[in-house]
PDB file of C-alpha atoms in Angstrom:
ATOM      1  CA  UNK H1271      63.678   3.640  61.427  1.00 55.00           C
ATOM      2  CA  UNK H1272      66.390   1.554  59.546  1.00 53.00           C
ATOM      3  CA  UNK H1273      69.217   0.998  59.812  1.00 53.00           C
ATOM      4  CA  UNK H1274      70.413   3.146  56.834  1.00 54.00           C
ATOM      5  CA  UNK H1275      68.370   6.171  58.233  1.00 53.00           C
ATOM      6  CA  UNK H1276      70.007   6.352  62.119  1.00 53.00           C
ATOM      7  CA  UNK H1277      73.589   6.469  60.365  1.00 56.00           C
ATOM      8  CA  UNK H1278      72.793   9.383  58.311  1.00 58.00           C
ATOM      9  CA  UNK H1279      71.621  10.781  61.065  1.00 56.00           C
ATOM     10  CA  UNK H1280      74.384   9.296  63.228  1.00 60.00           C
ATOM     11  CA  UNK H1281      76.423  11.425  60.699  1.00 59.00           C
ATOM     12  CA  UNK H1282      74.600  14.208  60.358  1.00 53.00           C
ATOM     13  CA  UNK H1283      74.211  14.756  64.427  1.00 54.00           C
ATOM     14  CA  UNK H1284      78.154  13.956  65.096  1.00 56.00           C
ATOM     15  CA  UNK H1285      78.735  16.715  61.314  1.00 57.00           C
ATOM     16  CA  UNK H1286      76.665  20.284  60.935  1.00 59.00           C
ATOM     17  CA  UNK H1287      74.153  19.231  63.133  1.00 59.00           C
ATOM     18  CA  UNK H1288      75.989  19.576  66.558  1.00 60.00           C
ATOM     19  CA  UNK H1289      76.222  23.453  65.719  1.00 64.00           C
ATOM     20  CA  UNK H1290      72.220  23.391  65.031  1.00 62.00           C
ATOM     21  CA  UNK H1291      71.435  22.205  68.482  1.00 64.00           C
ATOM     22  CA  UNK H1292      74.041  24.807  69.725  1.00 67.00           C
ATOM     23  CA  UNK H1293      71.836  27.643  67.720  1.00 69.00           C
ATOM     24  CA  UNK H1294      68.488  25.904  69.387  1.00 66.00           C
ATOM     25  CA  UNK H1295      70.205  26.698  73.187  1.00 69.00           C
ATOM     26  CA  UNK H1296      71.469  29.952  72.776  1.00 71.00           C
ATOM     27  CA  UNK H1297      68.453  31.324  71.191  1.00 74.00           C
ATOM     28  CA  UNK H1298      66.764  29.905  74.140  1.00 68.00           C
ATOM     29  CA  UNK H1299      68.864  30.279  76.736  1.00 68.00           C
ATOM     30  CA  UNK H1300      68.996  34.494  74.833  1.00 67.00           C
ATOM     31  CA  UNK H1301      64.176  34.202  75.279  1.00 66.00           C
ATOM     32  CA  UNK H1302      64.885  33.450  79.102  1.00 68.00           C
ATOM     33  CA  UNK H1303      67.441  36.386  80.014  1.00 65.00           C
ATOM     34  CA  UNK H1304      65.443  38.753  77.972  1.00 64.00           C
ATOM     35  CA  UNK H1305      61.594  37.591  79.622  1.00 64.00           C
ATOM     36  CA  UNK H1306      63.984  37.836  82.125  1.00 61.00           C
ATOM     37  CA  UNK H1307      65.531  42.236  82.563  1.00 54.00           C
ATOM     38  CA  UNK H1308      62.392  42.474  80.851  1.00 63.00           C
ATOM     39  CA  UNK H1309      60.240  41.372  84.554  1.00 70.00           C
ATOM     40  CA  UNK H1310      62.245  43.147  86.552  1.00 62.00           C
ATOM     41  CA  UNK H1311      61.866  46.619  83.926  1.00 63.00           C
ATOM     42  CA  UNK H1312      58.268  46.203  84.830  1.00 66.00           C
ATOM     43  CA  UNK H1313      59.054  46.003  89.024  1.00 64.00           C
ATOM     44  CA  UNK H1314      61.376  48.635  88.341  1.00 62.00           C
ATOM     45  CA  UNK H1315      58.688  51.064  87.020  1.00 62.00           C
ATOM     46  CA  UNK H1316      55.422  49.907  89.361  1.00 68.00           C
ATOM     47  CA  UNK H1317      57.781  50.615  92.155  1.00 62.00           C
ATOM     48  CA  UNK H1318      59.056  54.005  91.699  1.00 59.00           C
ATOM     49  CA  UNK H1319      54.771  55.377  90.274  1.00 65.00           C
ATOM     50  CA  UNK H1320      54.410  53.783  93.909  1.00 62.00           C
ATOM     51  CA  UNK H1321      56.776  56.054  95.767  1.00 59.00           C
ATOM     52  CA  UNK H1322      56.064  59.584  93.153  1.00 58.00           C
ATOM     53  CA  UNK H1323      52.210  58.485  94.344  1.00 63.00           C
ATOM     54  CA  UNK H1324      52.797  58.730  97.613  1.00 64.00           C
ATOM     55  CA  UNK H1325      55.295  61.401  97.767  1.00 54.00           C
ATOM     56  CA  UNK H1326      51.909  63.110  95.665  1.00 55.00           C
ATOM     57  CA  UNK H1327      49.800  62.492  98.501  1.00 57.00           C
ATOM     58  CA  UNK H1328      51.690  63.644 101.252  1.00 53.00           C
ATOM     59  CA  UNK H1329      53.312  66.736  99.846  1.00 50.00           C
ATOM     60  CA  UNK H1330      50.124  69.028  98.068  1.00 50.00           C
ATOM     61  CA  UNK H1331      50.967  71.535  96.369  1.00 48.00           C
ATOM     62  CA  UNK H1332      48.629  74.032  94.907  1.00 47.00           C
ATOM     63  CA  UNK H1333      49.284  75.832  91.207  1.00 45.00           C
ATOM     64  CA  UNK H1334      50.324  79.568  92.704  1.00 44.00           C
ATOM     65  CA  UNK H1335      53.300  77.721  95.029  1.00 44.00           C
ATOM     66  CA  UNK H1336      54.838  74.849  92.754  1.00 43.00           C
ATOM     67  CA  UNK H1337      57.702  76.847  91.238  1.00 46.00           C
ATOM     68  CA  UNK H1338      60.239  76.307  94.120  1.00 46.00           C
ATOM     69  CA  UNK H1339      57.595  77.397  96.590  1.00 48.00           C
ATOM     70  CA  UNK H1340      57.465  80.997  96.043  1.00 47.00           C
ATOM     71  CA  UNK H1341      54.324  81.889  94.891  1.00 50.00           C
ATOM     72  CA  UNK H1342      53.447  83.848  91.398  1.00 51.00           C
ATOM     73  CA  UNK H1343      53.016  86.846  90.002  1.00 48.00           C
ATOM     74  CA  UNK H1344      49.324  87.498  90.591  1.00 51.00           C
ATOM     75  CA  UNK H1345      49.299  85.447  94.213  1.00 52.00           C
ATOM     76  CA  UNK H1346      52.295  88.181  95.220  1.00 48.00           C
ATOM     77  CA  UNK H1347      49.984  91.452  93.410  1.00 52.00           C
ATOM     78  CA  UNK H1348      47.176  90.530  95.820  1.00 54.00           C
ATOM     79  CA  UNK H1349      47.001  92.523  98.738  1.00 54.00           C
ATOM     80  CA  UNK H1350      48.525  89.859 101.996  1.00 54.00           C
ATOM     81  CA  UNK H1351      46.245  91.518 105.431  1.00 52.00           C
ATOM     82  CA  UNK H1352      48.448  91.815 107.997  1.00 54.00           C
ATOM     83  CA  UNK H1353      50.832  93.405 105.955  1.00 51.00           C
ATOM     84  CA  UNK H1354      50.866  97.371 106.036  1.00 53.00           C
ATOM     85  CA  UNK H1355      52.257  99.764 103.317  1.00 52.00           C
ATOM     86  CA  UNK H1356      55.111 101.942 104.385  1.00 51.00           C
ATOM     87  CA  UNK H1357      53.327 105.468 104.253  1.00 53.00           C
ATOM     88  CA  UNK H1358      55.413 108.332 101.548  1.00 50.00           C
ATOM     89  CA  UNK H1359      55.657 110.383 104.761  1.00 51.00           C
ATOM     90  CA  UNK H1360      57.435 108.203 106.699  1.00 51.00           C
ATOM     91  CA  UNK H1361      59.128 107.269 103.707  1.00 49.00           C
ATOM     92  CA  UNK H1362      60.276 110.143 103.832  1.00 52.00           C
ATOM     93  CA  UNK H1363      61.119 110.996 107.625  1.00 51.00           C
ATOM     94  CA  UNK H1364      63.305 107.705 107.566  1.00 55.00           C
ATOM     95  CA  UNK H1365      64.868 108.832 104.268  1.00 54.00           C
ATOM     96  CA  UNK H1366      65.661 112.513 106.453  1.00 54.00           C
ATOM     97  CA  UNK H1367      66.784 110.031 109.047  1.00 56.00           C
ATOM     98  CA  UNK H1368      69.491 108.186 107.314  1.00 56.00           C
ATOM     99  CA  UNK H1369      70.805 111.666 105.582  1.00 55.00           C
ATOM    100  CA  UNK H1370      70.594 113.172 109.198  1.00 55.00           C
ATOM    101  CA  UNK H1371      72.982 110.667 110.680  1.00 59.00           C
ATOM    102  CA  UNK H1372      75.003 110.500 107.516  1.00 53.00           C
ATOM    103  CA  UNK H1373      75.624 114.294 107.739  1.00 53.00           C
ATOM    104  CA  UNK H1374      76.326 114.118 111.899  1.00 55.00           C
ATOM    105  CA  UNK H1375      78.875 110.526 110.881  1.00 56.00           C
ATOM    106  CA  UNK H1376      80.824 113.018 109.158  1.00 52.00           C
ATOM    107  CA  UNK H1377      81.411 115.707 111.112  1.00 51.00           C
ATOM    108  CA  UNK H1378      81.925 114.067 113.599  1.00 50.00           C
ATOM    109  CA  UNK H1379      84.793 111.788 111.562  1.00 51.00           C
ATOM    110  CA  UNK H1380      86.085 115.685 110.078  1.00 52.00           C
ATOM    111  CA  UNK H1381      86.390 117.398 113.374  1.00 54.00           C
ATOM    112  CA  UNK H1382      89.745 116.221 114.725  1.00 53.00           C
ATOM    113  CA  UNK H1383      90.286 113.344 117.802  1.00 53.00           C
ATOM    114  CA  UNK H1384      92.718 115.275 119.277  1.00 59.00           C
ATOM    115  CA  UNK H1385      93.311 119.382 119.797  1.00 55.00           C
ATOM    116  CA  UNK H1386      96.938 119.693 118.087  1.00 50.00           C
ATOM    117  CA  UNK H1387      99.712 120.875 121.039  1.00 47.00           C
ATOM    118  CA  UNK H1388      99.957 125.678 120.310  1.00 50.00           C
ATOM    119  CA  UNK H1389     103.474 126.820 121.358  1.00 50.00           C
ATOM    120  CA  UNK H1390     103.732 128.481 124.393  1.00 55.00           C
ATOM    121  CA  UNK H1391     104.189 132.096 123.879  1.00 63.00           C
ATOM    122  CA  UNK H1392     107.528 133.772 124.330  1.00 76.00           C
ATOM    123  CA  UNK H1393     108.274 137.401 125.608  1.00 85.00           C
ATOM    124  CA  UNK H1394     111.950 137.896 124.861  1.00 93.00           C
ATOM    125  CA  UNK H1395     113.851 140.733 126.144  1.00 94.00           C
ATOM    126  CA  UNK H1396     117.181 142.137 125.175  1.00 95.00           C
ATOM    127  CA  UNK H1397     120.449 140.018 127.130  1.00 97.00           C
ATOM    128  CA  UNK H1398     121.802 144.197 128.357  1.00 97.00           C
ATOM    129  CA  UNK H1399     121.123 146.837 127.860  1.00 95.00           C
ATOM    130  CA  UNK H1400     122.220 149.680 125.663  1.00 96.00           C
ATOM    131  CA  UNK H1401     122.488 151.210 122.272  1.00 97.00           C
ATOM    132  CA  UNK H1402     122.236 149.975 118.547  1.00 96.00           C
ATOM    133  CA  UNK H1403     125.380 149.561 117.342  1.00 96.00           C
ATOM    134  CA  UNK H1404     124.085 147.265 114.057  1.00 95.00           C
ATOM    135  CA  UNK H1405     120.788 146.396 113.579  1.00 96.00           C
ATOM    136  CA  UNK H1406     119.561 143.477 111.687  1.00 96.00           C
ATOM    137  CA  UNK H1407     119.852 143.678 107.797  1.00 94.00           C
ATOM    138  CA  UNK H1408     116.813 141.861 106.221  1.00 92.00           C
ATOM    139  CA  UNK H1409     118.775 139.927 104.276  1.00 91.00           C
ATOM    140  CA  UNK H1410     120.509 142.792 102.966  1.00 93.00           C
ATOM    141  CA  UNK H1411     124.340 143.566 102.543  1.00 94.00           C
ATOM    142  CA  UNK H1412     126.190 145.753 104.579  1.00 92.00           C
ATOM    143  CA  UNK H1413     130.060 146.420 105.349  1.00 90.00           C
ATOM    144  CA  UNK H1414     131.628 145.018 108.339  1.00 87.00           C
ATOM    145  CA  UNK H1415     134.070 148.095 109.413  1.00 86.00           C
ATOM    146  CA  UNK H1416     135.810 145.280 110.508  1.00 87.00           C
ATOM    147  CA  UNK H1417     137.274 143.456 107.186  1.00 86.00           C
ATOM    148  CA  UNK H1418     135.755 145.300 104.350  1.00 87.00           C
ATOM    149  CA  UNK H1419     132.961 142.918 103.241  1.00 89.00           C
ATOM    150  CA  UNK H1420     130.038 143.860 102.446  1.00 94.00           C
ATOM    151  CA  UNK H1421     127.908 140.877 103.880  1.00 92.00           C
ATOM    152  CA  UNK H1422     124.498 140.011 105.619  1.00 94.00           C
ATOM    153  CA  UNK H1423     124.111 141.359 109.024  1.00 95.00           C
ATOM    154  CA  UNK H1424     121.188 138.476 110.231  1.00 95.00           C
ATOM    155  CA  UNK H1425     122.031 140.155 114.351  1.00 96.00           C
ATOM    156  CA  UNK H1426     122.044 142.764 116.095  1.00 97.00           C
ATOM    157  CA  UNK H1427     124.820 144.513 117.635  1.00 97.00           C
ATOM    158  CA  UNK H1428     124.100 145.953 121.457  1.00 98.00           C
ATOM    159  CA  UNK H1429     127.163 148.726 123.070  1.00 98.00           C
ATOM    160  CA  UNK H1430     127.653 147.316 126.731  1.00 98.00           C
ATOM    161  CA  UNK H1431     130.647 147.236 129.058  1.00 97.00           C
ATOM    162  CA  UNK H1432     133.481 144.678 129.178  1.00 97.00           C
ATOM    163  CA  UNK H1433     132.537 142.868 132.376  1.00 97.00           C
ATOM    164  CA  UNK H1434     129.082 143.443 132.187  1.00 98.00           C
ATOM    165  CA  UNK H1435     126.009 140.832 132.846  1.00 98.00           C
ATOM    166  CA  UNK H1436     124.325 139.032 129.859  1.00 98.00           C
ATOM    167  CA  UNK H1437     121.279 138.038 130.281  1.00 98.00           C
ATOM    168  CA  UNK H1438     119.598 135.182 129.217  1.00 98.00           C
ATOM    169  CA  UNK H1439     116.538 136.515 126.166  1.00 97.00           C
ATOM    170  CA  UNK H1440     113.403 133.817 127.132  1.00 97.00           C
ATOM    171  CA  UNK H1441     113.048 130.504 129.710  1.00 97.00           C
ATOM    172  CA  UNK H1442     114.840 127.379 127.369  1.00 97.00           C
ATOM    173  CA  UNK H1443     117.230 125.122 127.847  1.00 98.00           C
ATOM    174  CA  UNK H1444     121.089 125.365 126.660  1.00 98.00           C
ATOM    175  CA  UNK H1445     121.775 122.858 123.565  1.00 98.00           C
ATOM    176  CA  UNK H1446     125.178 125.005 122.554  1.00 98.00           C
ATOM    177  CA  UNK H1447     128.710 126.132 124.391  1.00 98.00           C
ATOM    178  CA  UNK H1448     131.007 127.285 121.408  1.00 97.00           C
ATOM    179  CA  UNK H1449     134.443 129.074 121.381  1.00 96.00           C
ATOM    180  CA  UNK H1450     134.293 130.558 117.763  1.00 96.00           C
ATOM    181  CA  UNK H1451     137.309 132.471 116.087  1.00 95.00           C
ATOM    182  CA  UNK H1452     135.588 135.006 114.395  1.00 94.00           C
ATOM    183  CA  UNK H1453     132.559 135.095 117.339  1.00 96.00           C
ATOM    184  CA  UNK H1454     134.242 134.254 120.210  1.00 97.00           C
ATOM    185  CA  UNK H1455     131.957 132.625 123.032  1.00 98.00           C
ATOM    186  CA  UNK H1456     129.091 131.440 121.196  1.00 98.00           C
ATOM    187  CA  UNK H1457     127.109 130.262 123.760  1.00 98.00           C
ATOM    188  CA  UNK H1458     123.079 128.941 121.997  1.00 98.00           C
ATOM    189  CA  UNK H1459     119.623 128.495 124.067  1.00 98.00           C
ATOM    190  CA  UNK H1460     117.405 126.861 122.321  1.00 98.00           C
ATOM    191  CA  UNK H1461     112.925 127.892 122.989  1.00 97.00           C
ATOM    192  CA  UNK H1462     109.479 126.052 124.484  1.00 95.00           C
ATOM    193  CA  UNK H1463     108.335 127.794 120.461  1.00 93.00           C
ATOM    194  CA  UNK H1464     110.765 126.057 118.857  1.00 95.00           C
ATOM    195  CA  UNK H1465     112.984 128.748 117.951  1.00 96.00           C
ATOM    196  CA  UNK H1466     117.238 129.511 118.838  1.00 97.00           C
ATOM    197  CA  UNK H1467     118.634 132.898 120.035  1.00 98.00           C
ATOM    198  CA  UNK H1468     122.407 133.202 120.274  1.00 98.00           C
ATOM    199  CA  UNK H1469     124.991 134.924 122.464  1.00 98.00           C
ATOM    200  CA  UNK H1470     128.687 136.014 120.367  1.00 98.00           C
ATOM    201  CA  UNK H1471     131.539 137.680 122.583  1.00 98.00           C
ATOM    202  CA  UNK H1472     130.814 136.408 125.992  1.00 98.00           C
ATOM    203  CA  UNK H1473     133.626 135.651 128.415  1.00 98.00           C
ATOM    204  CA  UNK H1474     135.262 132.478 128.953  1.00 95.00           C
ATOM    205  CA  UNK H1475     133.864 131.854 131.977  1.00 95.00           C
ATOM    206  CA  UNK H1476     129.810 131.180 131.918  1.00 97.00           C
ATOM    207  CA  UNK H1477     127.489 131.192 134.520  1.00 97.00           C
ATOM    208  CA  UNK H1478     126.051 127.764 132.248  1.00 98.00           C
ATOM    209  CA  UNK H1479     126.963 124.382 130.273  1.00 97.00           C
ATOM    210  CA  UNK H1480     125.073 123.130 127.689  1.00 97.00           C
ATOM    211  CA  UNK H1481     122.190 120.710 129.559  1.00 96.00           C
ATOM    212  CA  UNK H1482     120.701 123.146 131.294  1.00 98.00           C
ATOM    213  CA  UNK H1483     118.331 125.394 132.130  1.00 98.00           C
ATOM    214  CA  UNK H1484     117.354 128.779 132.482  1.00 98.00           C
ATOM    215  CA  UNK H1485     113.980 131.501 132.807  1.00 97.00           C
ATOM    216  CA  UNK H1486     114.727 134.873 131.150  1.00 96.00           C
ATOM    217  CA  UNK H1487     116.989 137.031 133.132  1.00 96.00           C
ATOM    218  CA  UNK H1488     119.246 134.545 134.466  1.00 97.00           C
ATOM    219  CA  UNK H1489     122.432 135.422 133.457  1.00 98.00           C
ATOM    220  CA  UNK H1490     123.623 133.861 131.690  1.00 98.00           C
ATOM    221  CA  UNK H1491     128.148 134.749 131.194  1.00 98.00           C
ATOM    222  CA  UNK H1492     129.111 138.152 130.649  1.00 98.00           C
ATOM    223  CA  UNK H1493     130.804 140.921 128.164  1.00 98.00           C
ATOM    224  CA  UNK H1494     134.234 140.676 125.947  1.00 97.00           C
ATOM    225  CA  UNK H1495     135.162 140.610 123.030  1.00 96.00           C
ATOM    226  CA  UNK H1496     134.721 139.589 118.492  1.00 96.00           C
ATOM    227  CA  UNK H1497     136.872 138.848 116.848  1.00 95.00           C
ATOM    228  CA  UNK H1498     135.506 139.817 113.146  1.00 93.00           C
ATOM    229  CA  UNK H1499     133.741 142.893 114.409  1.00 94.00           C
ATOM    230  CA  UNK H1500     136.687 144.079 117.379  1.00 94.00           C
ATOM    231  CA  UNK H1501     136.733 147.668 114.807  1.00 94.00           C
ATOM    232  CA  UNK H1502     133.399 147.945 117.485  1.00 95.00           C
ATOM    233  CA  UNK H1503     132.810 149.516 120.579  1.00 96.00           C
ATOM    234  CA  UNK H1504     133.016 146.621 123.271  1.00 97.00           C
ATOM    235  CA  UNK H1505     129.627 144.812 122.945  1.00 97.00           C
ATOM    236  CA  UNK H1506     126.942 141.930 121.601  1.00 98.00           C
ATOM    237  CA  UNK H1507     126.760 139.855 119.351  1.00 98.00           C
ATOM    238  CA  UNK H1508     122.330 139.141 119.548  1.00 98.00           C
ATOM    239  CA  UNK H1509     120.511 137.089 117.279  1.00 98.00           C
ATOM    240  CA  UNK H1510     117.428 135.028 116.923  1.00 97.00           C
ATOM    241  CA  UNK H1511     116.537 132.313 114.439  1.00 96.00           C
ATOM    242  CA  UNK H1512     113.255 130.579 113.861  1.00 95.00           C
ATOM    243  CA  UNK H1513     112.539 127.831 112.035  1.00 92.00           C
ATOM    244  CA  UNK H1514     112.669 129.504 108.052  1.00 92.00           C
ATOM    245  CA  UNK H1515     116.288 130.993 109.365  1.00 94.00           C
ATOM    246  CA  UNK H1516     116.657 135.116 110.989  1.00 95.00           C
ATOM    247  CA  UNK H1517     114.614 137.224 112.657  1.00 96.00           C
ATOM    248  CA  UNK H1518     115.166 140.825 113.507  1.00 96.00           C
ATOM    249  CA  UNK H1519     115.304 140.754 116.680  1.00 95.00           C
ATOM    250  CA  UNK H1520     114.258 144.042 117.291  1.00 95.00           C
ATOM    251  CA  UNK H1521     110.678 143.439 115.665  1.00 94.00           C
ATOM    252  CA  UNK H1522     110.487 139.896 117.792  1.00 91.00           C
ATOM    253  CA  UNK H1523     111.198 141.947 121.992  1.00 90.00           C
ATOM    254  CA  UNK H1524     109.012 144.728 120.223  1.00 82.00           C
ATOM    255  CA  UNK H1525     112.040 147.524 120.275  1.00 64.00           C
TER     256      UNK H1525
END
């Protein structure tokens, strides 16, 4: 090679020739990298295939059980050995037994767990023995001879001598003792059935006090006077009060 040619080549390499050489180097490096990646992918595919082959050989699945481990519809419909189908009579008996048990449970649940507490039956007696001066008015207005007014008479007036003993009409507890301007000395007794007997016109000196327990026929006081019925002969005004209001004492006692 002549000196001129060498000089031209040197100028080329010093200029554009350097970039051409760099391009060839990059192409060569890329080809080498692609070859390495291709070999790696082939190796991975071969390993995966080997793993799948081993799994298939160790867990063979029949065509009838390849759907998530469940047999096909054709296999399920075939009769199975050792398995008996329930007869219609046994199914009916089971249904009848279930209905009977449900009915028994329903009836037992509807029954009350505890029997209701019944109120004691009381026998009432008149607090004094004597003539009935004024009867229970059943809610109707009657004329008060002392006040000259029309009003209901909510009890019975029983004639008795002043100082005569007054008795409890039934067993119970003394729940009220009061001095009333119209009815005089008043005693109330609450009984076991919730009813209340009221005695008006007693003397101030009583034989009982609030909180005392009394028996039927026990003395609670003596007859005195009633300001609002002073025009009548000496008597006791006697009332019976239930949950719905005043009751007819004579009807309750049976007179």
